[in-house]
CSV table of C-alpha atoms in Angstrom, one decimal:
chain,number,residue,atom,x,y,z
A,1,UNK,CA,58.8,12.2,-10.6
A,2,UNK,CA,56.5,12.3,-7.7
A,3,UNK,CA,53.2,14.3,-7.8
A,4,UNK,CA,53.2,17.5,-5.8
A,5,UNK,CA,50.8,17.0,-2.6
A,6,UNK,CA,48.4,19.7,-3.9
A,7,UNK,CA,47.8,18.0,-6.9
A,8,UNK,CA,46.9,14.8,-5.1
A,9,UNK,CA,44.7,16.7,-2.2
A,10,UNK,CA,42.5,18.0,-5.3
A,11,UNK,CA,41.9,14.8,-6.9
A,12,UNK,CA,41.2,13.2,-3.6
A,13,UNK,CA,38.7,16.0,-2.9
A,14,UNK,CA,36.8,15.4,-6.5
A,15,UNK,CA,36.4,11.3,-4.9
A,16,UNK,CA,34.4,12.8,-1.7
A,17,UNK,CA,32.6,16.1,-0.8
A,18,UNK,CA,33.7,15.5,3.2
A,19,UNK,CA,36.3,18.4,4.6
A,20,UNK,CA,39.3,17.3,5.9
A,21,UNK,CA,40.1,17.3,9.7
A,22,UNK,CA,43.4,15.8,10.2
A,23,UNK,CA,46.2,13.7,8.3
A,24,UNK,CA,49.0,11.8,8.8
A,25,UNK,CA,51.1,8.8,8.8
A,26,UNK,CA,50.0,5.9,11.3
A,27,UNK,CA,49.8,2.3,11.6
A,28,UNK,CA,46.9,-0.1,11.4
A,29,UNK,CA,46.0,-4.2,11.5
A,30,UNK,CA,43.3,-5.9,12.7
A,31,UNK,CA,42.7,-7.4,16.4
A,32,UNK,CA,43.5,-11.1,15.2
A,33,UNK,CA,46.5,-10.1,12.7
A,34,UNK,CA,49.8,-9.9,14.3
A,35,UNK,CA,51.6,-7.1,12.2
A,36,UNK,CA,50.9,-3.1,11.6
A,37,UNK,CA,50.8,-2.4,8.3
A,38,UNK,CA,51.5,1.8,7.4
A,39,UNK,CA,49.4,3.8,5.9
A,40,UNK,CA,48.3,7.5,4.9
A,41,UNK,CA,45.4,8.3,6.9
A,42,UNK,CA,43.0,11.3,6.2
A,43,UNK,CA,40.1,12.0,8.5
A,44,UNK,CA,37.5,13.2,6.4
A,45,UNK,CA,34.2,14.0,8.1
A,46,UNK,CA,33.2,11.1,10.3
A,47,UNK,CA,35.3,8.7,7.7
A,48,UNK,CA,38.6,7.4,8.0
A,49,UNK,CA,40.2,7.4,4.3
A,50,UNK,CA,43.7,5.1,4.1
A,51,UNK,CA,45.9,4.9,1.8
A,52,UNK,CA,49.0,3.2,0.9
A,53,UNK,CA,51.3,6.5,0.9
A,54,UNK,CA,50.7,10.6,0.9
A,55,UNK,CA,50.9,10.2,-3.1
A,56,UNK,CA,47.8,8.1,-3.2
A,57,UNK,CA,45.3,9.5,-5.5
A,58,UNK,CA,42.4,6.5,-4.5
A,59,UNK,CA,42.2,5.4,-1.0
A,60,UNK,CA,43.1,1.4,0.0
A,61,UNK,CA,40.4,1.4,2.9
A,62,UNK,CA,38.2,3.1,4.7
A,63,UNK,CA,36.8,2.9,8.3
A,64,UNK,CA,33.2,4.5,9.2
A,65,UNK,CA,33.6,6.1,12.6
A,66,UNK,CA,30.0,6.7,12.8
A,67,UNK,CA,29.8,3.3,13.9
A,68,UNK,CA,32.7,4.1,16.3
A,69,UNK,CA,31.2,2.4,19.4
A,70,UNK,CA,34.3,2.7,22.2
A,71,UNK,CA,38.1,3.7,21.6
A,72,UNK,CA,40.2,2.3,24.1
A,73,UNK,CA,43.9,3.2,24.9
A,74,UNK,CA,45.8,0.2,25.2
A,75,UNK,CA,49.3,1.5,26.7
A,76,UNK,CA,48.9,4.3,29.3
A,77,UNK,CA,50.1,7.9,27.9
A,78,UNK,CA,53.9,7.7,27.6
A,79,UNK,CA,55.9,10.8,26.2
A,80,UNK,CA,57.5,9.6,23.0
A,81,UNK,CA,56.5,6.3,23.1
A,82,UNK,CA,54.0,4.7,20.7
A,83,UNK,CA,50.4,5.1,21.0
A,84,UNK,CA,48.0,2.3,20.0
A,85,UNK,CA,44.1,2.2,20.2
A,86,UNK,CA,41.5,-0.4,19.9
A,87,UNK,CA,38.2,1.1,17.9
A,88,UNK,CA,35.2,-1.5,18.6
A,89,UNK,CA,33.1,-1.1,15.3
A,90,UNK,CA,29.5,-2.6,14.3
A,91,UNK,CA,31.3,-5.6,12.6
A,92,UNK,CA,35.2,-5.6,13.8
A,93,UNK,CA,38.2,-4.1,16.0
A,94,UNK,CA,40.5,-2.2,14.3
A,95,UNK,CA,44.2,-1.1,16.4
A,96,UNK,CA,45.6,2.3,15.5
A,97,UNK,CA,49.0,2.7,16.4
A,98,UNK,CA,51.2,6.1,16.3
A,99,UNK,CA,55.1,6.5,16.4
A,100,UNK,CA,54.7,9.0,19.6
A,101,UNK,CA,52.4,10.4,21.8
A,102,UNK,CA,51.6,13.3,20.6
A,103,UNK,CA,50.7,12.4,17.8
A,104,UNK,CA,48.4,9.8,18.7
A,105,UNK,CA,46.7,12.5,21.3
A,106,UNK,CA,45.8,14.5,18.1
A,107,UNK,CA,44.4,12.0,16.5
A,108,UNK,CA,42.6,10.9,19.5
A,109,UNK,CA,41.3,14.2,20.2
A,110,UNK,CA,39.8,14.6,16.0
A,111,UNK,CA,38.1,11.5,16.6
A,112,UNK,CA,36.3,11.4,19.6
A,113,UNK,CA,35.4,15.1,18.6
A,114,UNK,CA,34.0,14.2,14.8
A,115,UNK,CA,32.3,10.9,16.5
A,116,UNK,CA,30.9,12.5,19.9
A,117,UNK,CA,30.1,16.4,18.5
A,118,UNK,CA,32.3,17.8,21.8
A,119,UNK,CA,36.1,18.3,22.4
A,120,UNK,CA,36.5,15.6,24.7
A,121,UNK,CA,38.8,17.1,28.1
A,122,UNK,CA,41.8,16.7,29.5
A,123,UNK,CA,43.5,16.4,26.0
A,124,UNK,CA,47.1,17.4,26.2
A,125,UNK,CA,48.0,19.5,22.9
A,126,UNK,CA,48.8,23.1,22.5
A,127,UNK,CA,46.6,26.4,22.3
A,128,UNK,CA,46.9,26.0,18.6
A,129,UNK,CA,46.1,22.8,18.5
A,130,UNK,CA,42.8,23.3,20.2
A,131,UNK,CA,41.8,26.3,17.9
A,132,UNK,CA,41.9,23.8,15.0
A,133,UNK,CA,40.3,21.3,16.7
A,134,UNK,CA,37.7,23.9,17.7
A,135,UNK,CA,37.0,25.0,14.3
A,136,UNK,CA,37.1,21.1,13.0
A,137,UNK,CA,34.4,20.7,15.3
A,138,UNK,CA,32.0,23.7,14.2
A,139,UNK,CA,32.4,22.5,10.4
A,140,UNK,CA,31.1,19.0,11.4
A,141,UNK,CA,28.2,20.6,13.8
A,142,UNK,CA,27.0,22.3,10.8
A,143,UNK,CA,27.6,19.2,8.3
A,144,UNK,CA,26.1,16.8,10.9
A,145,UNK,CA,23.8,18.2,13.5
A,146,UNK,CA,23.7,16.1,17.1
A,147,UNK,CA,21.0,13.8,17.7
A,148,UNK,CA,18.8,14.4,20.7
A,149,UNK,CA,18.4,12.1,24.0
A,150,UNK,CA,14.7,11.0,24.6
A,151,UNK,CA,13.0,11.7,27.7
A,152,UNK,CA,13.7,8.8,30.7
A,153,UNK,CA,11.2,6.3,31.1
A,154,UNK,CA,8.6,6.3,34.5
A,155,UNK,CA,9.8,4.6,37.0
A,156,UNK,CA,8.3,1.5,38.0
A,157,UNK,CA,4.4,1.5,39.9
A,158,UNK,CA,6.0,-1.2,42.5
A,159,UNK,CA,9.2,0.2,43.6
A,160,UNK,CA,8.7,2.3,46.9
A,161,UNK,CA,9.1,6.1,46.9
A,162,UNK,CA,12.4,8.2,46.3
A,163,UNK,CA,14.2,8.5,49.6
A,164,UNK,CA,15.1,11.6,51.5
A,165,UNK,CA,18.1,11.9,49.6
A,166,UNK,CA,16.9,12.2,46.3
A,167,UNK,CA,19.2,11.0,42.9
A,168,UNK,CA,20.5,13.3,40.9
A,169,UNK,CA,18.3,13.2,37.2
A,170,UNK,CA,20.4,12.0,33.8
A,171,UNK,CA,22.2,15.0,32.6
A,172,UNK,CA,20.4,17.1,30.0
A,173,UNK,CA,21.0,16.7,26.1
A,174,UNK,CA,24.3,16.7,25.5
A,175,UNK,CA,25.5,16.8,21.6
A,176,UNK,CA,28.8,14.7,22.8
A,177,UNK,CA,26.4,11.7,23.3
A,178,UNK,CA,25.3,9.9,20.2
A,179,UNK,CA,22.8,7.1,21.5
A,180,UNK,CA,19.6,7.4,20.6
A,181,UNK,CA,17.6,5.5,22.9
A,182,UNK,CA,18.3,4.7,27.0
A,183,UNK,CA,18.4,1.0,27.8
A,184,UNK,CA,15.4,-1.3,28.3
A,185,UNK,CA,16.9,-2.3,31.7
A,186,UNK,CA,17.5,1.8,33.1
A,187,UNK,CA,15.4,2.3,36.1
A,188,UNK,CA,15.6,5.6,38.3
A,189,UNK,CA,16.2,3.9,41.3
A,190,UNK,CA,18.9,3.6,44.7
A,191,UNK,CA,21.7,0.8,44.6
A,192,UNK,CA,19.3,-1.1,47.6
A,193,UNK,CA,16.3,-1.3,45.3
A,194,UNK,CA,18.2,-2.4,41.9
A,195,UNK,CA,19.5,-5.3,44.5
A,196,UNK,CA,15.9,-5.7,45.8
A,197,UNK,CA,14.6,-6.2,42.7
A,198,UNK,CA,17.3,-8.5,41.3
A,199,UNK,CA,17.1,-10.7,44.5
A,200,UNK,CA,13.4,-10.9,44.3
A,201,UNK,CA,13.0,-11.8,40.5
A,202,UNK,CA,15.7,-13.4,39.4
A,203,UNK,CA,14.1,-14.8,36.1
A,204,UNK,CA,13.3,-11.2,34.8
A,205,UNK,CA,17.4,-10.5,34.6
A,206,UNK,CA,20.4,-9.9,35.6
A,207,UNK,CA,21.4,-6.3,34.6
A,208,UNK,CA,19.9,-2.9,36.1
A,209,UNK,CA,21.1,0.9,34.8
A,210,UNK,CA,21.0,3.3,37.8
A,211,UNK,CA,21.9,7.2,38.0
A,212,UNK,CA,24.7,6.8,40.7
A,213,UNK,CA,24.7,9.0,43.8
A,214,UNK,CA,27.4,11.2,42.0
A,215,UNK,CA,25.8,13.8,40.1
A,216,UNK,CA,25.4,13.2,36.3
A,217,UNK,CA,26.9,9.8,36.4
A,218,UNK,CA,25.5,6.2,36.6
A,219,UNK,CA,25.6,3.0,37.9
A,220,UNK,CA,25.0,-0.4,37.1
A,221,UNK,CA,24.3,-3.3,39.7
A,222,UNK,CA,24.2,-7.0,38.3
A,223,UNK,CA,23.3,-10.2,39.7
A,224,UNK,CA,25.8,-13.1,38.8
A,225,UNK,CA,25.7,-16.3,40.2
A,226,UNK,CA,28.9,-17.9,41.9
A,227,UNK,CA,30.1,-21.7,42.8
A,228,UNK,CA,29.0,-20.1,46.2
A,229,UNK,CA,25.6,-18.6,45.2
A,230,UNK,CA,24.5,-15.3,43.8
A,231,UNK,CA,26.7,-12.1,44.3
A,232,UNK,CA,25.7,-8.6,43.9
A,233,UNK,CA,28.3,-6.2,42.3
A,234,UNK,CA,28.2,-2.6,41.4
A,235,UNK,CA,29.9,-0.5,38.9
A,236,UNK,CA,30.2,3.1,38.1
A,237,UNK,CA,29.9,4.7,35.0
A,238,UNK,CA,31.4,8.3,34.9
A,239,UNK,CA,29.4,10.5,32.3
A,240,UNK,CA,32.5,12.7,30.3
A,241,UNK,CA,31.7,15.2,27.3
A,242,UNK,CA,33.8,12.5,24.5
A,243,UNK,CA,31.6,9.7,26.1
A,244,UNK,CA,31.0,6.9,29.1
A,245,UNK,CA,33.9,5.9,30.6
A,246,UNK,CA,33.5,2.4,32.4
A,247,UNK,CA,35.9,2.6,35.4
A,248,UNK,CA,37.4,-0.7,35.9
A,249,UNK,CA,40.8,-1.5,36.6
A,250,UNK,CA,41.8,-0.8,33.1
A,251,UNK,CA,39.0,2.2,32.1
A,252,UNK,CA,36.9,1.4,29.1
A,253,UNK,CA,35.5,3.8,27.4
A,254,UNK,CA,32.2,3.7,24.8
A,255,UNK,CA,30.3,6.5,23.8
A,256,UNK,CA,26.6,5.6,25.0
A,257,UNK,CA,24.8,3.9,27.6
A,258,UNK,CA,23.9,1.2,25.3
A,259,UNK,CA,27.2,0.7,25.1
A,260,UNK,CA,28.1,0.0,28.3
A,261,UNK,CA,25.7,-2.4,28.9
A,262,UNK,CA,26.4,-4.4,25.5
A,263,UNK,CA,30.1,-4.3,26.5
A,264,UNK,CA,29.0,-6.2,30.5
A,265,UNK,CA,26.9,-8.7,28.1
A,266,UNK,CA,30.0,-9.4,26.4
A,267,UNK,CA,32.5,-9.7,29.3
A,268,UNK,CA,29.7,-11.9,30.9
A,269,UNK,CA,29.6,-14.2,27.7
A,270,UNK,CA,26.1,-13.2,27.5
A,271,UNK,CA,25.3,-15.6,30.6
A,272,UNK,CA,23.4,-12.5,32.0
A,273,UNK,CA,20.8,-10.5,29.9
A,274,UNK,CA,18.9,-7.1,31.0
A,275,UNK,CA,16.8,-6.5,33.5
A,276,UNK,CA,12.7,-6.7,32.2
A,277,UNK,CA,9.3,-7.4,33.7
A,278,UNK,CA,7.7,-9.9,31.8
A,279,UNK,CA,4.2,-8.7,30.9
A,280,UNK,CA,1.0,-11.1,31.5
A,281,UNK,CA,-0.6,-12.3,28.4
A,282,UNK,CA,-4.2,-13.9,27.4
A,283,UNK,CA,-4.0,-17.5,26.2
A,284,UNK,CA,-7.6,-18.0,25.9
A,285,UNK,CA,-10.5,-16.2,23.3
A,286,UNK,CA,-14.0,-15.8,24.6
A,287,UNK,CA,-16.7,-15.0,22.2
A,288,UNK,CA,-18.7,-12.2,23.4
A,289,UNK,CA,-22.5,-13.0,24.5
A,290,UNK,CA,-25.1,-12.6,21.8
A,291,UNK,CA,-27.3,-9.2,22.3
A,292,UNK,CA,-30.3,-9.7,24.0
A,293,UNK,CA,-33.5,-9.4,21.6
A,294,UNK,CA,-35.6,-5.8,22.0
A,295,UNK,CA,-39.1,-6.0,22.3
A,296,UNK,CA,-40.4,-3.0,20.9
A,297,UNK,CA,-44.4,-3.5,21.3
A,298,UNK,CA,-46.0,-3.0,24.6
A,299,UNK,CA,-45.5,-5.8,27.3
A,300,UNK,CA,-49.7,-6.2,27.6
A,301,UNK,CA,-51.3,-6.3,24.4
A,302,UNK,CA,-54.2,-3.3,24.1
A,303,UNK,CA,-57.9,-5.0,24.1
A,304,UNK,CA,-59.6,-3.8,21.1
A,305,UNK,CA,-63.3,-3.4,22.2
A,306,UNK,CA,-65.7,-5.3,19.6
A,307,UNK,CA,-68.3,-4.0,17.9
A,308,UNK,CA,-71.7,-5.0,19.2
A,309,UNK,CA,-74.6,-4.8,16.3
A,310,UNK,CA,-78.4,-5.3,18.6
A,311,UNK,CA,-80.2,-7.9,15.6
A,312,UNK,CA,-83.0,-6.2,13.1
A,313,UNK,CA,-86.3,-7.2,14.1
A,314,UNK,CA,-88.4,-8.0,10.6
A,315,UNK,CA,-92.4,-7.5,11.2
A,316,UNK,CA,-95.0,-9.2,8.7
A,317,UNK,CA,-97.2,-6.8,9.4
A,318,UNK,CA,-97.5,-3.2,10.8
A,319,UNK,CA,-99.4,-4.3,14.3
A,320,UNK,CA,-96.4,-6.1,14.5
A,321,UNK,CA,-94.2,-3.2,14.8
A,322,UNK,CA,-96.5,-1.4,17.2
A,323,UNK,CA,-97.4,-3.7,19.7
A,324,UNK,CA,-95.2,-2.8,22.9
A,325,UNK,CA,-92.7,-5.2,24.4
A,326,UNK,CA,-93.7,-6.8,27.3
A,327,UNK,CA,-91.2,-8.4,29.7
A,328,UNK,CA,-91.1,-12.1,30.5
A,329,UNK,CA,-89.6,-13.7,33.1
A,330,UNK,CA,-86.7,-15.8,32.0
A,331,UNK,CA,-83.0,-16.5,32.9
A,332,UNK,CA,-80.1,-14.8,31.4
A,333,UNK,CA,-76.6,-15.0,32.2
A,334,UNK,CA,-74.7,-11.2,32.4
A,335,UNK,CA,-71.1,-11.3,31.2
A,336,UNK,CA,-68.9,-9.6,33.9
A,337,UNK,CA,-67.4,-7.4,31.4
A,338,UNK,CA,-70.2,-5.8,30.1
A,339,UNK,CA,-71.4,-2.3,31.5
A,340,UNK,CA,-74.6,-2.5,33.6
A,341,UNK,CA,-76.6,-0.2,30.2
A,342,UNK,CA,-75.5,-2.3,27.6
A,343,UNK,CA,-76.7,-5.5,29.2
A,344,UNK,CA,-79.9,-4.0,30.7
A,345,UNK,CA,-80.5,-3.0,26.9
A,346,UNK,CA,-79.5,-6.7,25.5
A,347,UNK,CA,-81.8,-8.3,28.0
A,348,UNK,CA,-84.9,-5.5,26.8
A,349,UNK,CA,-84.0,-7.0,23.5
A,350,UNK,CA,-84.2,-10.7,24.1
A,351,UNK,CA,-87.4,-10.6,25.3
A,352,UNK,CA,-88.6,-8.0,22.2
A,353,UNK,CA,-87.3,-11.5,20.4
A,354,UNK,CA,-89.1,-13.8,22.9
A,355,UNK,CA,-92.9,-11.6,22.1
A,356,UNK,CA,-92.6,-11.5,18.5
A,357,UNK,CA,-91.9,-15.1,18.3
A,358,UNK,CA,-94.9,-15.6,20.4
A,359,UNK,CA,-96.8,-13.5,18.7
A,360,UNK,CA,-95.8,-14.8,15.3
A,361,UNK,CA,-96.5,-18.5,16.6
A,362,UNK,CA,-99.9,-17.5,17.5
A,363,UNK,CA,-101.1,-16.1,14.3
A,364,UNK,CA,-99.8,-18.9,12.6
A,365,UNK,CA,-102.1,-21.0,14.7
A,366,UNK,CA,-104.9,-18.3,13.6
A,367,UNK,CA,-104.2,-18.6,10.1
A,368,UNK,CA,-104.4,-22.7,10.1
A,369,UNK,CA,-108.2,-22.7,11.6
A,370,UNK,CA,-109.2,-20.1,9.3
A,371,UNK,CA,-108.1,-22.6,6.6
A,372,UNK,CA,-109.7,-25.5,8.6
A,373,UNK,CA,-113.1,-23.8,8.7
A,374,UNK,CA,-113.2,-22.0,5.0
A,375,UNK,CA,-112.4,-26.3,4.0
A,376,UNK,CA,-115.4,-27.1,5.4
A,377,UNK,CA,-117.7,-24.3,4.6
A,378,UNK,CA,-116.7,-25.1,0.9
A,379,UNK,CA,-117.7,-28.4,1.3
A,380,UNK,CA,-121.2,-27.7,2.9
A,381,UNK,CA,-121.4,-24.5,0.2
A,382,UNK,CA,-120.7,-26.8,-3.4
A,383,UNK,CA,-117.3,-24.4,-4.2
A,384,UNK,CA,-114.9,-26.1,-5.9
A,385,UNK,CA,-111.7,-26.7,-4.3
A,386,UNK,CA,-109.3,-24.8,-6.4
A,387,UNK,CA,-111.0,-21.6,-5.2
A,388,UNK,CA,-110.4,-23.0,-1.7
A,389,UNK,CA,-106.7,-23.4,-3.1
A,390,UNK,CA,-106.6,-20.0,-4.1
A,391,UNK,CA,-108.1,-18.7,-1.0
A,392,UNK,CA,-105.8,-20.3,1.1
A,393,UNK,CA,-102.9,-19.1,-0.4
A,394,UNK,CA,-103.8,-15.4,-0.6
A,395,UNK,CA,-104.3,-16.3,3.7
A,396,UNK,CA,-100.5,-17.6,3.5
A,397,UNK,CA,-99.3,-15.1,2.0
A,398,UNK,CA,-101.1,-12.1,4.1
């Protein structure tokens, strides 16, 4: 007895909280199997749930469409033929295939629409159709906001000015694009200068990402060497609400700029890599000079002026201390850095000195004839000598 489908749509629904888009039977193998195998598929948010058949209650395998970086159609659109996409993922390719075309446009359109945030155009399904799609798309919105593009980066200080003609700027924030970042090798600049700068510097790449002279679209000029020598080629990249589609002989769709150029590195075997100045570096450390010593004191030392102290005269007596000086011719050397008063007074002063001496020297001649005659008079008087003794001390010490 087979379980009715409601049953098995709630206990799916208790495995995962993510609303279901779309459902359906299709086909799926991997790029290096060789057969489809069939399964149940339920596109549940941004998450691809497989099972074996519709009564299923666990899903076999799963596919993270977040990751979802291009979806190309292998077979052109055909009315009732079979459908089959290639979905390049982080880690592998996975082929969808679909018994007819319609079908496989619905699930193309719930795809690109859960991955990218937009209704991609030019789908082919009825006014219906697109009113589910439309409120598939509002659900996820509110589930999953859109991530914002950054700002571009400057352009280059050596490239010449814009032309006359000037290039249309990258489109504003669009919720269909899910890259987060631009490119390191996107430079706003004409086809003529991306060759300029490829020709000239060779060694700093081979890739450039360019706005193209069509307005909110892109370009990307690489450098590739030949058995004939280097040839420059261009490529446009047209700038659609599900994505960037790569036109080539067979278009390839991814949905960032990033993208696109990881899918050229690929093609090219990853013989070319993106376009980057190198920066100069420092291979050498100096050590900065030692700081120069600050002398805080004065650059001339002050000259502290000595004290000058005139000598005490000491007088025996007090005629001593009251006989005036009297000046004596002598010679006396005047330092130059003495003031003409002060060495006028020192000079008054040595020959105070030079009098006193004189005068002391000349009593003590005095003094030794008094002693001379009061010998003698003892003598001729008959007085004994100590009282001559006596006497001549009292003289000495006067």
């Amino acid at each position: 007895m087979s379980v009715p489908a409601r049953v098995v749509h709630k206990r799916r629904a208790t495995i995962t909280d993510l609303p279901l888009y779309y459902s359906g039977q299709l086909l799926k193998k991997l790029t290096k199997e060789k057969d489809f195998k069939k399964y149940y598929g339920e596109l549940r948010g941004a998450t691809l749930f497989l099972y074996k058949d519709d009564t299923q209650d666990t899903y076999t395998e799963k596919l993270d469409l977040e990751k979802l970086k291009s979806m190309k159609l292998e077979s052109p659109y055909q009315r009732k033929a079979p459908t089959i996409f290639t979905l390049t993922l982080d880690t592998e390719e996975v082929q969808l295939k679909m018994d007819n075309s319609d079908t496989g446009e619905e699930w193309r359109g719930y795809i690109l629409t859960v991955v990218n945030k937009k209704i991609p155009r030019k789908l082919q399904l009825l006014p219906g159709q697109m009113l589910l799609l439309q409120e598939a798309l509002d659900q996820e919105r509110k589930r999953k906001p859109p991530i914002a593009r950054p700002p571009l980066p400057p352009r280059p200080s050596f490239l010449p000015s814009p032309s006359a003609s000037p290039i249309p700027p990258l489109p504003k924030d669009k919720p269909g694009h899910s890259a987060p970042d631009i490119p390191v090798c996107f430079y706003s600049v004409t086809r003529q200068e991306a060759e300029q700068m490829l020709e000239a510097n060779p060694e700093y790449g081979g890739i450039i990402l360019r706005p193209s002279t069509l307005a909110n679209n892109y370009a990307l000029t690489l450098r590739q060497l030949t058995p004939s020598g280097p040839v420059m080629k261009n490529y446009r990249v047209a700038s659609t609400n599900s994505g960037f589609v790569i036109e080539l002989d067979t278009a390839v769709m991814v949905s960032s700029l990033n993208d696109v150029l990881k899918y050229f590195l690929e093609k090219t075997e990853y013989r070319l890599h993106p376009y980057m100045p190198s920066q100069p570096y420092d291979t050498c450390i100096n050590a900065s000079p030692a700081p120069k010593c600050v002398n805080i004191t004065s650059p001339t030392p002050k000259t502290v002026p000595k004290a000058q102290v005139a000598p005490t005269l000491r007088s025996q007596n007090k005629e001593e201390l009251l006989l005036p000086p009297t000046k004596e011719d002598g010679e006396y050397v005047i330092p130059d850095d003495q003031c003409p008063d002060h060495n006028l007074r020192l000079v008054q002063l040595d020959g105070e000195l030079r009098d006193v001496l004189k005068f002391r020297r000349e009593n003590l001649y005095t003094a030794s004839d008094k002693e001379e005659i009061t010998t003698y008079e003892n003598q001729t008087t008959g007085k004994s000598p100590s009282c001559t003794v006596q006497w001549a001390t009292r003289n000495a010490a006067e």
